[in-house]
Amino acid sequence: MIKKSVDKLIDKYVSDKELKPYYFKISICSVTFLISLISFVSLYILLYFNSLNEFDEQVSSAFVSLRSPFGTKIMKFISEAGDALGYLFIVFLTTMILFFKKVWKLALQGVLILILASGLNILLKGFVARPRPFEDSLVYASFYSFPSGHAMSAMVFYGFLIHIVFSLEIKPFLKYLFTLIFVFISFIIGLSRIYLGVHYASDILGGYFAGLIWLMFCLMVIYSLKIRTINTNKT
């Protein structure tokens, strides 16, 4: 129903069939951007007035009660996969695949977006300046806590991988399968940080929202540049 409404609106103002898919994508990204921005700001306001303390403590306590030696090993591995070295390996593998698909520029876009996201995360953490929950932490983590850098990077990186998957000419089944896998990885990386005691639940939510904001902004820029290129080639 939403797709039909957006399509009707685009049909009203865009006559070029080649451009319509990109305007549709920009519309979806714009809505997601606004929802994520409102959610992030709302979360920050609640955090500022200490309205999330009880929620965070309850979630953290629940995760502490689930800890086990085996579970800790798994969560440490997952968390490390969300570190810089983990992304370097996945970026290298992705670049090789895209190189053979002759769309390696997508990999460069992804790397640039991820690097800029890391810089943005540092700025946001410095602005909010929320201390980490060191009391029950199982691993060392430096700097501030909100929003989670692991959650934000996971949302940006794996979200962009979903964008890449839907840009490739592969079977629809594989596109949705990879989407589910990437969403799950992004989700479990966030959970691992709560389990290990280096983030509150609200930090993870903030990281996801911040990641979505940045990802949607970057995708809107990419789609807008694509529209501009198509229009330029036609003149």
mmCIF file of C-alpha atoms in Angstrom:
data_model
loop_
_atom_site.group_PDB
_atom_site.id
_atom_site.type_symbol
_atom_site.label_atom_id
_atom_site.label_comp_id
_atom_site.label_asym_id
_atom_site.label_seq_id
_atom_site.Cartn_x
_atom_site.Cartn_y
_atom_site.Cartn_z
ATOM 1 C CA MET A 1 0.000 0.000 0.000
ATOM 2 C CA ILE A 2 2.828 2.405 0.882
ATOM 3 C CA LYS A 3 4.669 1.478 -2.310
ATOM 4 C CA LYS A 4 1.576 2.215 -4.403
ATOM 5 C CA SER A 5 1.098 5.605 -2.728
ATOM 6 C CA VAL A 6 4.738 6.555 -3.310
ATOM 7 C CA ASP A 7 4.571 5.321 -6.909
ATOM 8 C CA LYS A 8 1.493 7.465 -7.583
ATOM 9 C CA LEU A 9 3.210 10.524 -6.138
ATOM 10 C CA ILE A 10 6.331 9.916 -8.242
ATOM 11 C CA ASP A 11 4.262 9.299 -11.384
ATOM 12 C CA LYS A 12 2.654 12.684 -10.839
ATOM 13 C CA TYR A 13 5.956 14.573 -10.985
ATOM 14 C CA VAL A 14 8.405 12.273 -12.817
ATOM 15 C CA SER A 15 7.758 11.159 -16.390
ATOM 16 C CA ASP A 16 11.114 9.508 -17.132
ATOM 17 C CA LYS A 17 10.769 5.779 -16.425
ATOM 18 C CA GLU A 18 14.525 5.371 -16.006
ATOM 19 C CA LEU A 19 14.543 7.866 -13.150
ATOM 20 C CA LYS A 20 11.463 6.625 -11.284
ATOM 21 C CA PRO A 21 13.210 3.765 -9.390
ATOM 22 C CA TYR A 22 15.786 6.192 -8.020
ATOM 23 C CA TYR A 23 13.167 8.693 -6.913
ATOM 24 C CA PHE A 24 11.313 5.847 -5.216
ATOM 25 C CA LYS A 25 14.488 4.825 -3.369
ATOM 26 C CA ILE A 26 15.143 8.422 -2.339
ATOM 27 C CA SER A 27 11.578 8.661 -0.999
ATOM 28 C CA ILE A 28 11.990 5.514 1.107
ATOM 29 C CA CYS A 29 15.387 6.673 2.355
ATOM 30 C CA SER A 30 13.960 10.092 3.246
ATOM 31 C CA VAL A 31 11.174 8.589 5.362
ATOM 32 C CA THR A 32 13.600 6.205 7.082
ATOM 33 C CA PHE A 33 16.011 9.089 7.677
ATOM 34 C CA LEU A 34 13.332 11.215 9.356
ATOM 35 C CA ILE A 35 12.025 8.355 11.519
ATOM 36 C CA SER A 36 15.567 7.464 12.607
ATOM 37 C CA LEU A 37 16.419 11.100 13.332
ATOM 38 C CA ILE A 38 13.301 11.581 15.464
ATOM 39 C CA SER A 39 14.023 8.309 17.280
ATOM 40 C CA PHE A 40 17.644 9.261 17.953
ATOM 41 C CA VAL A 41 16.774 12.737 19.242
ATOM 42 C CA SER A 42 13.994 11.285 21.424
ATOM 43 C CA LEU A 43 16.412 8.725 22.828
ATOM 44 C CA TYR A 44 18.958 11.438 23.587
ATOM 45 C CA ILE A 45 16.343 13.560 25.386
ATOM 46 C CA LEU A 46 15.320 10.579 27.528
ATOM 47 C CA LEU A 47 18.979 9.920 28.243
ATOM 48 C CA TYR A 48 19.609 13.566 29.140
ATOM 49 C CA PHE A 49 16.840 13.496 31.753
ATOM 50 C CA ASN A 50 18.001 10.102 33.114
ATOM 51 C CA SER A 51 14.739 8.461 32.058
ATOM 52 C CA LEU A 52 16.482 5.364 30.683
ATOM 53 C CA ASN A 53 18.443 4.355 33.780
ATOM 54 C CA GLU A 54 15.968 1.755 35.026
ATOM 55 C CA PHE A 55 15.490 0.294 31.537
ATOM 56 C CA ASP A 56 19.244 0.030 30.981
ATOM 57 C CA GLU A 57 19.873 -1.538 34.382
ATOM 58 C CA GLN A 58 17.159 -4.153 33.882
ATOM 59 C CA VAL A 59 18.442 -5.141 30.440
ATOM 60 C CA SER A 60 22.056 -5.259 31.628
ATOM 61 C CA SER A 61 21.103 -7.406 34.630
ATOM 62 C CA ALA A 62 19.215 -9.792 32.353
ATOM 63 C CA PHE A 63 22.271 -10.224 30.124
ATOM 64 C CA VAL A 64 24.579 -10.729 33.122
ATOM 65 C CA SER A 65 22.308 -13.547 34.328
ATOM 66 C CA LEU A 66 22.683 -15.267 30.933
ATOM 67 C CA ARG A 67 26.481 -15.313 30.985
ATOM 68 C CA SER A 68 28.384 -18.582 30.700
ATOM 69 C CA PRO A 69 31.999 -19.457 29.787
ATOM 70 C CA PHE A 70 30.956 -20.727 26.355
ATOM 71 C CA GLY A 71 28.588 -17.818 25.742
ATOM 72 C CA THR A 72 31.306 -15.349 26.677
ATOM 73 C CA LYS A 73 33.708 -16.873 24.148
ATOM 74 C CA ILE A 74 31.071 -16.611 21.413
ATOM 75 C CA MET A 75 30.164 -13.030 22.285
ATOM 76 C CA LYS A 76 33.816 -11.973 22.396
ATOM 77 C CA PHE A 77 34.320 -13.438 18.927
ATOM 78 C CA ILE A 78 31.223 -11.652 17.592
ATOM 79 C CA SER A 79 32.299 -8.376 19.181
ATOM 80 C CA GLU A 80 35.789 -8.676 17.676
ATOM 81 C CA ALA A 81 34.180 -9.252 14.262
ATOM 82 C CA GLY A 82 32.742 -5.760 14.684
ATOM 83 C CA ASP A 83 36.194 -4.268 15.302
ATOM 84 C CA ALA A 84 38.396 -2.636 12.663
ATOM 85 C CA LEU A 85 40.287 -5.855 11.831
ATOM 86 C CA GLY A 86 37.025 -7.732 11.360
ATOM 87 C CA TYR A 87 35.793 -5.131 8.901
ATOM 88 C CA LEU A 88 39.119 -5.129 7.053
ATOM 89 C CA PHE A 89 38.745 -8.837 6.354
ATOM 90 C CA ILE A 90 35.122 -8.530 5.212
ATOM 91 C CA VAL A 91 35.924 -5.448 3.105
ATOM 92 C CA PHE A 92 38.770 -7.319 1.397
ATOM 93 C CA LEU A 93 36.522 -10.301 0.672
ATOM 94 C CA THR A 94 33.695 -8.072 -0.573
ATOM 95 C CA THR A 95 36.062 -6.070 -2.776
ATOM 96 C CA MET A 96 37.354 -9.246 -4.429
ATOM 97 C CA ILE A 97 33.800 -10.399 -5.184
ATOM 98 C CA LEU A 98 32.759 -6.999 -6.539
ATOM 99 C CA PHE A 99 35.950 -6.766 -8.591
ATOM 100 C CA PHE A 100 34.999 -9.922 -10.466
ATOM 101 C CA LYS A 101 31.455 -8.571 -10.806
ATOM 102 C CA LYS A 102 33.005 -5.389 -12.279
ATOM 103 C CA VAL A 103 31.280 -3.154 -9.729
ATOM 104 C CA TRP A 104 34.259 -2.541 -7.422
ATOM 105 C CA LYS A 105 33.289 1.140 -7.070
ATOM 106 C CA LEU A 106 30.534 0.009 -4.710
ATOM 107 C CA ALA A 107 33.205 -1.345 -2.365
ATOM 108 C CA LEU A 108 35.027 1.995 -2.380
ATOM 109 C CA GLN A 109 31.778 3.782 -1.559
ATOM 110 C CA GLY A 110 31.179 1.388 1.329
ATOM 111 C CA VAL A 111 34.670 1.903 2.772
ATOM 112 C CA LEU A 112 34.363 5.700 2.566
ATOM 113 C CA ILE A 113 30.921 5.673 4.193
ATOM 114 C CA LEU A 114 32.165 3.410 7.007
ATOM 115 C CA ILE A 115 35.238 5.564 7.696
ATOM 116 C CA LEU A 116 33.144 8.735 7.834
ATOM 117 C CA ALA A 117 30.639 6.954 10.093
ATOM 118 C CA SER A 118 33.455 6.182 12.542
ATOM 119 C CA GLY A 119 34.408 9.856 12.628
ATOM 120 C CA LEU A 120 30.786 10.879 13.156
ATOM 121 C CA ASN A 121 30.466 8.371 16.004
ATOM 122 C CA ILE A 122 33.472 9.880 17.783
ATOM 123 C CA LEU A 123 31.910 13.351 17.510
ATOM 124 C CA LEU A 124 28.568 12.123 18.865
ATOM 125 C CA LYS A 125 30.228 10.301 21.761
ATOM 126 C CA GLY A 126 32.234 13.387 22.643
ATOM 127 C CA PHE A 127 29.089 15.521 22.570
ATOM 128 C CA VAL A 128 26.980 13.212 24.772
ATOM 129 C CA ALA A 129 29.927 12.136 27.004
ATOM 130 C CA ARG A 130 28.157 9.205 28.653
ATOM 131 C CA PRO A 131 30.411 7.001 30.837
ATOM 132 C CA ARG A 132 30.542 3.271 30.121
ATOM 133 C CA PRO A 133 29.068 0.617 32.459
ATOM 134 C CA PHE A 134 32.445 -0.692 33.656
ATOM 135 C CA GLU A 135 31.089 -2.499 36.740
ATOM 136 C CA ASP A 136 30.340 -5.823 35.013
ATOM 137 C CA SER A 137 32.400 -5.472 31.823
ATOM 138 C CA LEU A 138 34.209 -8.539 30.476
ATOM 139 C CA VAL A 139 36.395 -6.679 27.970
ATOM 140 C CA TYR A 140 38.136 -3.329 27.938
ATOM 141 C CA ALA A 141 36.594 -0.439 26.012
ATOM 142 C CA SER A 142 37.824 3.140 25.912
ATOM 143 C CA PHE A 143 36.127 6.510 25.353
ATOM 144 C CA TYR A 144 32.445 7.231 25.925
ATOM 145 C CA SER A 145 29.436 4.960 25.599
ATOM 146 C CA PHE A 146 26.618 6.638 23.621
ATOM 147 C CA PRO A 147 26.003 5.901 20.808
ATOM 148 C CA SER A 148 27.641 2.495 20.403
ATOM 149 C CA GLY A 149 30.330 2.569 17.716
ATOM 150 C CA HIS A 150 29.955 -1.164 17.106
ATOM 151 C CA ALA A 151 26.185 -0.864 16.589
ATOM 152 C CA MET A 152 26.504 2.217 14.395
ATOM 153 C CA SER A 153 29.260 0.707 12.239
ATOM 154 C CA ALA A 154 27.358 -2.572 11.909
ATOM 155 C CA MET A 155 24.216 -0.772 10.783
ATOM 156 C CA VAL A 156 26.136 1.319 8.249
ATOM 157 C CA PHE A 157 28.366 -1.449 6.919
ATOM 158 C CA TYR A 158 25.886 -4.303 6.695
ATOM 159 C CA GLY A 159 23.152 -1.919 5.605
ATOM 160 C CA PHE A 160 25.354 -0.844 2.720
ATOM 161 C CA LEU A 161 26.057 -4.495 1.921
ATOM 162 C CA ILE A 162 22.292 -4.942 1.560
ATOM 163 C CA HIS A 163 22.316 -1.997 -0.852
ATOM 164 C CA ILE A 164 25.109 -3.710 -2.810
ATOM 165 C CA VAL A 165 23.259 -7.038 -2.892
ATOM 166 C CA PHE A 166 20.167 -5.380 -4.370
ATOM 167 C CA SER A 167 22.378 -3.648 -6.943
ATOM 168 C CA LEU A 168 23.673 -6.980 -8.259
ATOM 169 C CA GLU A 169 21.943 -9.144 -10.831
ATOM 170 C CA ILE A 170 21.303 -12.215 -8.700
ATOM 171 C CA LYS A 171 18.208 -14.254 -7.888
ATOM 172 C CA PRO A 172 15.639 -12.493 -5.653
ATOM 173 C CA PHE A 173 15.800 -15.396 -3.193
ATOM 174 C CA LEU A 174 19.517 -14.770 -2.651
ATOM 175 C CA LYS A 175 18.943 -11.048 -2.188
ATOM 176 C CA TYR A 176 16.483 -11.647 0.648
ATOM 177 C CA LEU A 177 18.626 -14.412 2.133
ATOM 178 C CA PHE A 178 21.671 -12.143 2.295
ATOM 179 C CA THR A 179 19.499 -9.369 3.724
ATOM 180 C CA LEU A 180 18.374 -11.617 6.584
ATOM 181 C CA ILE A 181 21.962 -12.693 7.240
ATOM 182 C CA PHE A 182 23.275 -9.122 7.308
ATOM 183 C CA VAL A 183 20.431 -7.916 9.553
ATOM 184 C CA PHE A 184 21.108 -10.801 11.943
ATOM 185 C CA ILE A 185 24.857 -10.062 12.062
ATOM 186 C CA SER A 186 24.196 -6.385 12.753
ATOM 187 C CA PHE A 187 21.716 -7.310 15.493
ATOM 188 C CA ILE A 188 23.956 -9.876 17.198
ATOM 189 C CA ILE A 189 26.960 -7.510 17.209
ATOM 190 C CA GLY A 190 24.876 -5.028 19.188
ATOM 191 C CA LEU A 191 23.722 -7.701 21.636
ATOM 192 C CA SER A 192 27.299 -8.862 22.167
ATOM 193 C CA ARG A 193 28.277 -5.417 23.458
ATOM 194 C CA ILE A 194 25.504 -5.490 26.073
ATOM 195 C CA TYR A 195 26.435 -9.050 27.054
ATOM 196 C CA LEU A 196 30.091 -8.069 27.517
ATOM 197 C CA GLY A 197 29.060 -5.150 29.707
ATOM 198 C CA VAL A 198 30.645 -2.332 27.717
ATOM 199 C CA HIS A 199 27.371 -0.750 26.592
ATOM 200 C CA TYR A 200 23.891 -0.070 27.866
ATOM 201 C CA ALA A 201 20.905 -1.143 25.769
ATOM 202 C CA SER A 202 20.130 2.500 24.963
ATOM 203 C CA ASP A 203 23.692 2.893 23.625
ATOM 204 C CA ILE A 204 23.018 0.113 21.146
ATOM 205 C CA LEU A 205 19.670 1.587 20.097
ATOM 206 C CA GLY A 206 21.331 4.971 19.687
ATOM 207 C CA GLY A 207 24.044 3.386 17.549
ATOM 208 C CA TYR A 208 21.499 1.725 15.295
ATOM 209 C CA PHE A 209 19.503 4.936 14.853
ATOM 210 C CA ALA A 210 22.653 6.998 14.212
ATOM 211 C CA GLY A 211 23.827 4.376 11.727
ATOM 212 C CA LEU A 212 20.514 4.472 9.887
ATOM 213 C CA ILE A 213 20.582 8.265 9.758
ATOM 214 C CA TRP A 214 24.045 8.277 8.206
ATOM 215 C CA LEU A 215 23.352 5.357 5.865
ATOM 216 C CA MET A 216 20.114 6.856 4.550
ATOM 217 C CA PHE A 217 21.792 10.219 4.018
ATOM 218 C CA CYS A 218 24.621 8.606 2.036
ATOM 219 C CA LEU A 219 22.230 6.526 -0.062
ATOM 220 C CA MET A 220 20.176 9.616 -0.881
ATOM 221 C CA VAL A 221 23.364 11.312 -2.077
ATOM 222 C CA ILE A 222 24.298 8.271 -4.179
ATOM 223 C CA TYR A 223 20.844 8.039 -5.781
ATOM 224 C CA SER A 224 20.744 11.803 -6.394
ATOM 225 C CA LEU A 225 24.126 11.664 -8.145
ATOM 226 C CA LYS A 226 22.854 8.761 -10.241
ATOM 227 C CA ILE A 227 19.844 10.829 -11.320
ATOM 228 C CA ARG A 228 22.129 13.729 -12.141
ATOM 229 C CA THR A 229 24.378 11.464 -14.241
ATOM 230 C CA ILE A 230 21.416 10.075 -16.181
ATOM 231 C CA ASN A 231 20.076 13.569 -16.869
ATOM 232 C CA THR A 232 23.520 14.783 -17.955
ATOM 233 C CA ASN A 233 23.948 11.886 -20.379
ATOM 234 C CA LYS A 234 20.609 12.718 -21.983
ATOM 235 C CA THR A 235 21.462 16.343 -22.679
#
